[in-house]
Amino acid sequence: MLPRGIACIAVGLTAGLQFLFQKKARLKPLPEKAHADKMPIGYFGFAKRTQDGVHVLGVLAFGMFILSVAVGALRGFPDGQAVPFQPVTRIGYMLIVMTFFAILIWQSFRGSRSIMSTTIWLMLEMFGIFAVTAYAAFPGASDIGAMFTTVFNAGMTGFMWYLVIAFSSFGKRDPYYYAAAGWTVYILPRALARSGIVAIAPYASGEALQTAIVAGLILASAQVVFIQLVWVDHREKDGADSSTSKSIQTLLGLDDVDDVPDDPESIRRALMQNNTRQLQEQFMLSDRETEVLTLYAMGLTQRKIADELCISPGTAHTHIKRIYAKTDLHSRQEILDYIAQYTG
């Protein structure tokens, strides 16, 4: 997109930034020693309970399905064929995408509670409306509408990755299962919609019907998602039980979702206990050593482990030495690395 000389200079300057960031990173505490303030707001900003988070996840996945049909109809508008970009629209697309994701990152650093639910959804639908409007306003310059459509598509791709991660964190199935399901929900409707446009374009008398269908799909996704988000927030404030769909629970492998701990610390401990139980089977650790290992891997000091298990610090130290001897892992980081590589 840029001239070769300018592109090389830009890449060189960008690569040089890594040394500045590396120097700043070394001044920060190690991840296992950091104590960040945590809020039980889940992946989407406000669902404090696991049941509510699962329900929101299902709602957003369904909304993504509707938007996928819309973006499929917009790609190659009006007959489904590829739209060539002009240099101006290519640069415009680049600037809009960079600004879009920069805003998301900035809002995330500010600690916005709604960035990955309402904010990103509003922005995605905004780009969809911009694309429909540009196609209608500039029928002779389809690349203007295609510019917004490509931004719309890029935003949905990034959000789908986020949904896959959220599904993997909430559910108990293999991450590839969620990745395959998520991308099928996104890619398949988009492809079918574009194929349908190609098939019916020769028989269409104009672009009005296609424009109305796309606008209707965007409106439908907005209605479905925002009504459900308001419902979840209302149920949470009233303290009512969430009636998460049985199909969503089954999809996530959370048929026993009511037994899942709701606060992040309990969830983190439950996950670590599952990992250390696997180490217990591999290295023949005792039950007490497994308890100590769980707390030690979570970042607790020997004194805090002793207080937690009502034992003396010397006993906790002895258990840790035995764990080192049995596992041949001689630091907390080695244990965490082993867990990350061989368990889960």
Short mmCIF file of C-alpha atoms in Angstrom, two decimals:
data_model
loop_
_atom_site.label_atom_id
_atom_site.label_comp_id
_atom_site.label_asym_id
_atom_site.label_seq_id
_atom_site.Cartn_x
_atom_site.Cartn_y
_atom_site.Cartn_z
CA MET A 1 0.00 0.00 0.00
CA LEU A 2 2.86 2.40 0.86
CA PRO A 3 5.89 3.05 -1.37
CA ARG A 4 8.63 0.50 -0.76
CA GLY A 5 11.08 2.95 0.81
CA ILE A 6 8.52 4.42 3.20
CA ALA A 7 7.28 0.94 4.11
CA CYS A 8 10.82 -0.20 4.99
CA ILE A 9 11.38 2.87 7.18
CA ALA A 10 8.04 2.34 8.93
CA VAL A 11 8.83 -1.32 9.61
CA GLY A 12 12.29 -0.41 10.92
CA LEU A 13 10.92 2.22 13.30
CA THR A 14 8.22 -0.15 14.51
CA ALA A 15 10.76 -2.90 15.14
CA GLY A 16 12.91 -0.46 17.11
CA LEU A 17 10.03 0.23 19.49
CA GLN A 18 10.34 -3.28 20.92
CA PHE A 19 13.55 -2.30 22.73
CA LEU A 20 11.78 0.61 24.44
CA PHE A 21 8.86 -1.60 25.46
CA GLN A 22 11.23 -4.34 26.62
CA LYS A 23 13.06 -1.90 28.87
CA LYS A 24 9.80 -0.70 30.42
CA ALA A 25 8.54 -4.26 30.85
CA ARG A 26 11.59 -5.20 32.91
CA LEU A 27 10.69 -2.53 35.44
CA LYS A 28 7.30 -4.12 36.09
CA PRO A 29 6.71 -6.99 38.56
CA LEU A 30 6.63 -10.54 37.28
CA PRO A 31 3.13 -11.89 36.52
CA GLU A 32 3.21 -14.37 39.41
CA LYS A 33 4.12 -11.55 41.82
CA ALA A 34 1.63 -9.00 40.54
CA HIS A 35 -1.57 -8.40 42.48
CA ALA A 36 -4.01 -6.69 40.15
CA ASP A 37 -7.40 -5.60 41.34
CA LYS A 38 -9.97 -8.02 39.96
CA MET A 39 -13.65 -7.38 39.38
CA PRO A 40 -16.13 -10.24 39.01
CA ILE A 41 -17.58 -8.89 35.79
CA GLY A 42 -16.74 -11.75 33.44
CA TYR A 43 -15.77 -11.48 29.80
CA PHE A 44 -18.56 -9.08 28.87
CA GLY A 45 -18.47 -6.43 31.55
CA PHE A 46 -21.39 -6.86 33.89
CA ALA A 47 -22.46 -10.48 34.38
CA LYS A 48 -21.25 -11.25 37.90
CA ARG A 49 -22.71 -14.74 37.99
CA THR A 50 -21.54 -17.66 35.88
CA GLN A 51 -25.12 -18.39 34.80
CA ASP A 52 -25.58 -14.83 33.53
CA GLY A 53 -22.23 -14.91 31.73
CA VAL A 54 -23.20 -18.10 29.92
CA HIS A 55 -26.53 -16.58 28.89
CA VAL A 56 -24.84 -13.43 27.56
CA LEU A 57 -22.40 -15.61 25.63
CA GLY A 58 -25.25 -17.42 23.91
CA VAL A 59 -27.02 -14.15 23.08
CA LEU A 60 -23.90 -12.64 21.51
CA ALA A 61 -23.26 -15.81 19.50
CA PHE A 62 -26.81 -15.65 18.11
CA GLY A 63 -26.39 -11.96 17.33
CA MET A 64 -23.13 -12.77 15.54
CA PHE A 65 -25.03 -15.29 13.40
CA ILE A 66 -27.50 -12.60 12.28
CA LEU A 67 -24.73 -10.09 11.56
CA SER A 68 -22.84 -12.73 9.56
CA VAL A 69 -25.74 -12.93 7.13
CA ALA A 70 -25.73 -9.14 6.85
CA VAL A 71 -22.01 -8.86 6.18
CA GLY A 72 -22.26 -11.68 3.64
CA ALA A 73 -24.93 -9.73 1.75
CA LEU A 74 -22.84 -6.55 1.92
CA ARG A 75 -19.62 -8.13 0.61
CA GLY A 76 -19.57 -7.52 -3.13
CA PHE A 77 -22.77 -5.44 -3.07
CA PRO A 78 -24.95 -5.49 -5.14
CA ASP A 79 -24.28 -8.65 -7.18
CA GLY A 80 -21.81 -10.53 -4.94
CA GLN A 81 -18.78 -9.83 -7.14
CA ALA A 82 -15.49 -8.49 -5.75
CA VAL A 83 -15.26 -4.70 -5.57
CA PRO A 84 -11.85 -3.25 -6.55
CA PHE A 85 -10.47 -0.68 -4.11
CA GLN A 86 -8.96 2.63 -5.13
CA PRO A 87 -5.79 3.93 -3.35
CA VAL A 88 -7.87 6.45 -1.38
CA THR A 89 -10.30 3.83 -0.08
CA ARG A 90 -7.44 1.45 0.76
CA ILE A 91 -5.81 4.12 2.92
CA GLY A 92 -9.20 5.02 4.37
CA TYR A 93 -9.85 1.39 5.29
CA MET A 94 -6.44 1.15 6.97
CA LEU A 95 -6.98 4.32 9.02
CA ILE A 96 -10.53 3.36 10.08
CA VAL A 97 -9.50 -0.15 11.16
CA MET A 98 -6.51 1.14 13.14
CA THR A 99 -8.67 3.81 14.80
CA PHE A 100 -11.41 1.28 15.56
CA PHE A 101 -9.14 -1.18 17.34
CA ALA A 102 -7.17 1.63 19.03
CA ILE A 103 -10.43 2.85 20.58
CA LEU A 104 -11.23 -0.66 21.81
CA ILE A 105 -7.77 -1.02 23.36
CA TRP A 106 -7.95 2.44 24.93
CA GLN A 107 -11.36 1.73 26.43
CA SER A 108 -10.08 -1.60 27.76
CA PHE A 109 -7.18 0.09 29.55
CA ARG A 110 -9.63 2.57 31.06
CA GLY A 111 -11.49 -0.37 32.59
CA SER A 112 -14.73 0.13 30.69
CA ARG A 113 -17.29 -2.46 31.82
CA SER A 114 -19.16 -2.55 28.52
CA ILE A 115 -16.37 -2.51 25.97
CA MET A 116 -16.80 -6.14 24.79
CA SER A 117 -20.58 -6.17 24.94
CA THR A 118 -22.53 -3.03 24.14
CA THR A 119 -19.69 -0.80 22.86
CA ILE A 120 -18.26 -3.19 20.27
CA TRP A 121 -21.76 -4.21 19.20
CA LEU A 122 -22.76 -0.59 18.59
CA MET A 123 -19.58 0.02 16.60
CA LEU A 124 -20.05 -3.08 14.44
CA GLU A 125 -23.65 -2.14 13.64
CA MET A 126 -22.56 1.45 12.99
CA PHE A 127 -20.12 0.27 10.31
CA GLY A 128 -22.86 -1.90 8.80
CA ILE A 129 -25.20 1.09 8.57
CA PHE A 130 -22.40 3.24 7.13
CA ALA A 131 -21.82 0.58 4.46
CA VAL A 132 -25.51 0.41 3.48
CA THR A 133 -25.72 4.21 3.38
CA ALA A 134 -22.55 4.54 1.28
CA TYR A 135 -23.75 1.95 -1.24
CA ALA A 136 -27.04 3.84 -1.60
CA ALA A 137 -25.48 7.34 -1.68
CA PHE A 138 -22.63 6.50 -4.07
CA PRO A 139 -23.94 3.86 -6.50
CA GLY A 140 -21.16 4.63 -8.95
CA ALA A 141 -18.39 4.29 -6.33
CA SER A 142 -18.96 0.89 -4.72
CA ASP A 143 -15.50 0.93 -3.16
CA ILE A 144 -16.68 3.53 -0.61
CA GLY A 145 -19.33 1.15 0.69
CA ALA A 146 -16.90 -1.76 0.40
CA MET A 147 -14.46 0.16 2.61
CA PHE A 148 -16.96 0.22 5.49
CA THR A 149 -18.00 -3.37 4.76
CA THR A 150 -14.38 -4.52 5.08
CA VAL A 151 -14.03 -2.68 8.39
CA PHE A 152 -17.29 -4.31 9.51
CA ASN A 153 -15.91 -7.72 8.52
CA ALA A 154 -12.55 -7.11 10.27
CA GLY A 155 -14.30 -6.08 13.49
CA MET A 156 -16.48 -9.17 13.44
CA THR A 157 -13.43 -11.37 12.88
CA GLY A 158 -11.69 -9.91 15.93
CA PHE A 159 -14.83 -10.21 18.04
CA MET A 160 -15.28 -13.83 16.96
CA TRP A 161 -11.80 -14.64 18.28
CA TYR A 162 -12.84 -13.06 21.58
CA LEU A 163 -16.04 -15.15 21.65
CA VAL A 164 -14.05 -18.34 21.00
CA ILE A 165 -11.77 -17.53 23.97
CA ALA A 166 -14.80 -16.76 26.15
CA PHE A 167 -16.51 -20.01 25.13
CA SER A 168 -13.33 -21.96 25.92
CA SER A 169 -13.06 -20.31 29.35
CA PHE A 170 -16.70 -20.87 30.31
CA GLY A 171 -17.01 -24.37 28.88
CA LYS A 172 -15.40 -27.69 29.64
CA ARG A 173 -14.95 -29.03 26.14
CA ASP A 174 -11.85 -28.96 23.93
CA PRO A 175 -11.00 -25.42 22.68
CA TYR A 176 -10.96 -26.71 19.08
CA TYR A 177 -14.61 -27.63 19.53
CA TYR A 178 -15.49 -24.02 20.33
CA ALA A 179 -13.25 -22.66 17.58
CA ALA A 180 -14.90 -24.91 14.98
CA ALA A 181 -18.40 -24.06 16.21
CA GLY A 182 -17.68 -20.32 16.41
CA TRP A 183 -16.16 -20.01 12.98
CA THR A 184 -18.96 -22.12 11.49
CA VAL A 185 -21.53 -19.73 12.98
CA TYR A 186 -19.61 -16.82 11.45
CA ILE A 187 -18.22 -18.07 8.14
CA LEU A 188 -21.01 -20.37 6.93
CA PRO A 189 -23.90 -17.83 7.04
CA ARG A 190 -21.65 -15.20 5.49
CA ALA A 191 -20.71 -17.51 2.62
CA LEU A 192 -24.31 -18.66 2.06
CA ALA A 193 -25.55 -15.06 2.06
CA ARG A 194 -22.99 -13.99 -0.53
CA SER A 195 -23.74 -17.06 -2.68
CA GLY A 196 -27.44 -16.25 -2.47
CA ILE A 197 -26.79 -12.68 -3.62
CA VAL A 198 -24.84 -13.97 -6.62
CA ALA A 199 -27.68 -16.34 -7.49
CA ILE A 200 -30.54 -13.83 -7.27
CA ALA A 201 -28.70 -10.73 -8.57
CA PRO A 202 -29.56 -11.40 -12.28
CA TYR A 203 -33.28 -11.53 -11.43
CA ALA A 204 -33.38 -8.55 -9.06
CA SER A 205 -35.00 -5.38 -10.44
CA GLY A 206 -32.98 -3.08 -8.18
CA GLU A 207 -30.95 -2.72 -5.02
CA ALA A 208 -33.77 -1.54 -2.77
CA LEU A 209 -34.80 -5.02 -1.62
CA GLN A 210 -31.24 -6.08 -0.78
CA THR A 211 -30.63 -2.83 1.10
CA ALA A 212 -33.82 -3.30 3.11
CA ILE A 213 -32.90 -6.90 3.99
CA VAL A 214 -29.42 -5.94 5.21
CA ALA A 215 -30.78 -3.02 7.26
CA GLY A 216 -33.44 -5.32 8.73
CA LEU A 217 -30.84 -7.90 9.76
CA ILE A 218 -28.71 -5.25 11.48
CA LEU A 219 -31.79 -3.93 13.28
CA ALA A 220 -32.81 -7.46 14.32
CA SER A 221 -29.39 -8.21 15.77
CA ALA A 222 -29.47 -4.96 17.73
CA GLN A 223 -32.91 -5.70 19.12
CA VAL A 224 -32.07 -9.27 20.12
CA VAL A 225 -28.74 -8.46 21.75
CA PHE A 226 -29.66 -5.30 23.63
CA ILE A 227 -33.00 -6.56 24.91
CA GLN A 228 -31.30 -9.68 26.26
CA LEU A 229 -28.44 -7.67 27.82
CA VAL A 230 -30.94 -5.42 29.57
CA TRP A 231 -32.81 -8.52 30.76
CA VAL A 232 -29.63 -10.05 32.23
CA ASP A 233 -28.73 -6.79 33.97
CA HIS A 234 -32.26 -6.51 35.37
CA ARG A 235 -32.22 -10.10 36.63
CA GLU A 236 -28.86 -9.53 38.29
CA LYS A 237 -30.02 -6.40 40.13
CA ASP A 238 -33.17 -8.17 41.33
CA GLY A 239 -31.14 -11.15 42.50
CA ALA A 240 -33.34 -13.52 40.52
CA ASP A 241 -32.15 -16.86 39.25
CA SER A 242 -30.96 -16.93 35.68
CA SER A 243 -32.82 -19.32 33.38
CA THR A 244 -29.91 -20.09 31.11
CA SER A 245 -30.99 -22.12 28.13
CA LYS A 246 -30.40 -25.85 28.50
CA SER A 247 -29.06 -25.95 24.93
CA ILE A 248 -26.41 -23.34 25.79
CA GLN A 249 -25.38 -25.28 28.90
CA THR A 250 -25.08 -28.48 26.87
CA LEU A 251 -23.07 -26.71 24.17
CA LEU A 252 -20.60 -25.47 26.77
CA GLY A 253 -20.46 -28.77 28.62
CA LEU A 254 -21.90 -27.02 31.69
CA ASP A 255 -24.89 -29.20 32.44
CA ASP A 256 -24.01 -28.72 36.09
CA VAL A 257 -23.71 -24.94 35.69
CA ASP A 258 -25.49 -24.29 39.00
CA ASP A 259 -22.56 -25.93 40.79
CA VAL A 260 -19.95 -23.73 39.13
CA PRO A 261 -18.44 -21.19 41.58
CA ASP A 262 -19.39 -17.61 40.78
CA ASP A 263 -16.44 -15.55 42.05
CA PRO A 264 -13.22 -15.43 40.00
CA GLU A 265 -11.00 -16.53 42.90
CA SER A 266 -13.01 -19.72 43.44
CA ILE A 267 -12.98 -20.46 39.73
CA ARG A 268 -9.21 -19.95 39.62
CA ARG A 269 -8.72 -22.27 42.59
CA ALA A 270 -11.00 -24.92 41.08
CA LEU A 271 -9.03 -24.85 37.82
CA MET A 272 -5.72 -25.07 39.66
CA GLN A 273 -7.00 -27.96 41.79
CA ASN A 274 -7.88 -29.83 38.63
CA ASN A 275 -4.35 -29.30 37.30
CA THR A 276 -2.61 -30.30 40.54
CA ARG A 277 -4.72 -33.46 40.80
CA GLN A 278 -3.20 -34.52 37.50
CA LEU A 279 0.26 -33.86 38.95
CA GLN A 280 -0.74 -35.88 42.02
CA GLU A 281 -1.49 -38.89 39.82
CA GLN A 282 1.70 -38.47 37.80
CA PHE A 283 4.13 -38.01 40.71
CA MET A 284 2.36 -39.90 43.52
CA LEU A 285 1.87 -36.82 45.70
CA SER A 286 -0.03 -37.10 48.97
CA ASP A 287 -3.31 -35.27 49.49
CA ARG A 288 -1.64 -32.73 51.76
CA GLU A 289 1.18 -32.15 49.27
CA THR A 290 -1.44 -31.61 46.56
CA GLU A 291 -3.19 -29.01 48.71
CA VAL A 292 0.10 -27.23 49.31
CA LEU A 293 0.98 -27.44 45.61
CA THR A 294 -2.37 -25.88 44.63
CA LEU A 295 -1.86 -22.87 46.88
CA TYR A 296 1.82 -22.58 45.98
CA ALA A 297 1.03 -22.59 42.24
CA MET A 298 -1.58 -19.89 42.84
CA GLY A 299 1.17 -17.58 44.09
CA LEU A 300 0.75 -17.82 47.88
CA THR A 301 3.81 -17.51 50.08
CA GLN A 302 4.79 -20.29 52.48
CA ARG A 303 3.43 -18.29 55.42
CA LYS A 304 0.07 -17.76 53.72
CA ILE A 305 -0.07 -21.44 52.77
CA ALA A 306 0.54 -22.32 56.41
CA ASP A 307 -2.24 -19.98 57.55
CA GLU A 308 -4.63 -21.34 54.94
CA LEU A 309 -4.03 -24.99 55.88
CA CYS A 310 -3.55 -24.37 59.63
CA ILE A 311 -0.02 -25.77 59.64
CA SER A 312 3.32 -24.26 60.63
CA PRO A 313 5.48 -22.43 58.05
CA GLY A 314 8.19 -25.05 58.61
CA THR A 315 5.76 -27.84 57.69
CA ALA A 316 4.71 -25.96 54.56
CA HIS A 317 8.39 -25.56 53.63
CA THR A 318 8.95 -29.29 54.14
CA HIS A 319 6.01 -30.16 51.88
CA ILE A 320 7.32 -27.86 49.15
CA LYS A 321 10.77 -29.50 49.36
CA ARG A 322 9.14 -32.92 48.98
CA ILE A 323 7.16 -31.68 46.00
CA TYR A 324 10.39 -30.44 44.41
CA ALA A 325 12.04 -33.81 45.01
CA LYS A 326 9.15 -35.88 43.63
CA THR A 327 8.45 -33.76 40.57
CA ASP A 328 12.04 -32.68 39.79
CA LEU A 329 10.65 -29.15 39.41
CA HIS A 330 12.61 -26.71 41.55
CA SER A 331 10.74 -23.40 41.40
CA ARG A 332 7.23 -22.04 41.25
CA GLN A 333 7.75 -20.96 37.65
CA GLU A 334 8.91 -24.43 36.60
CA ILE A 335 5.76 -25.88 38.15
CA LEU A 336 3.56 -23.37 36.33
CA ASP A 337 5.36 -24.04 33.05
CA TYR A 338 4.87 -27.78 33.51
CA ILE A 339 1.18 -27.32 34.28
CA ALA A 340 0.72 -25.12 31.23
CA GLN A 341 2.45 -27.63 28.94
CA TYR A 342 1.34 -31.02 30.21
CA THR A 343 -2.01 -30.59 31.98
CA GLY A 344 -5.37 -29.03 31.19
#
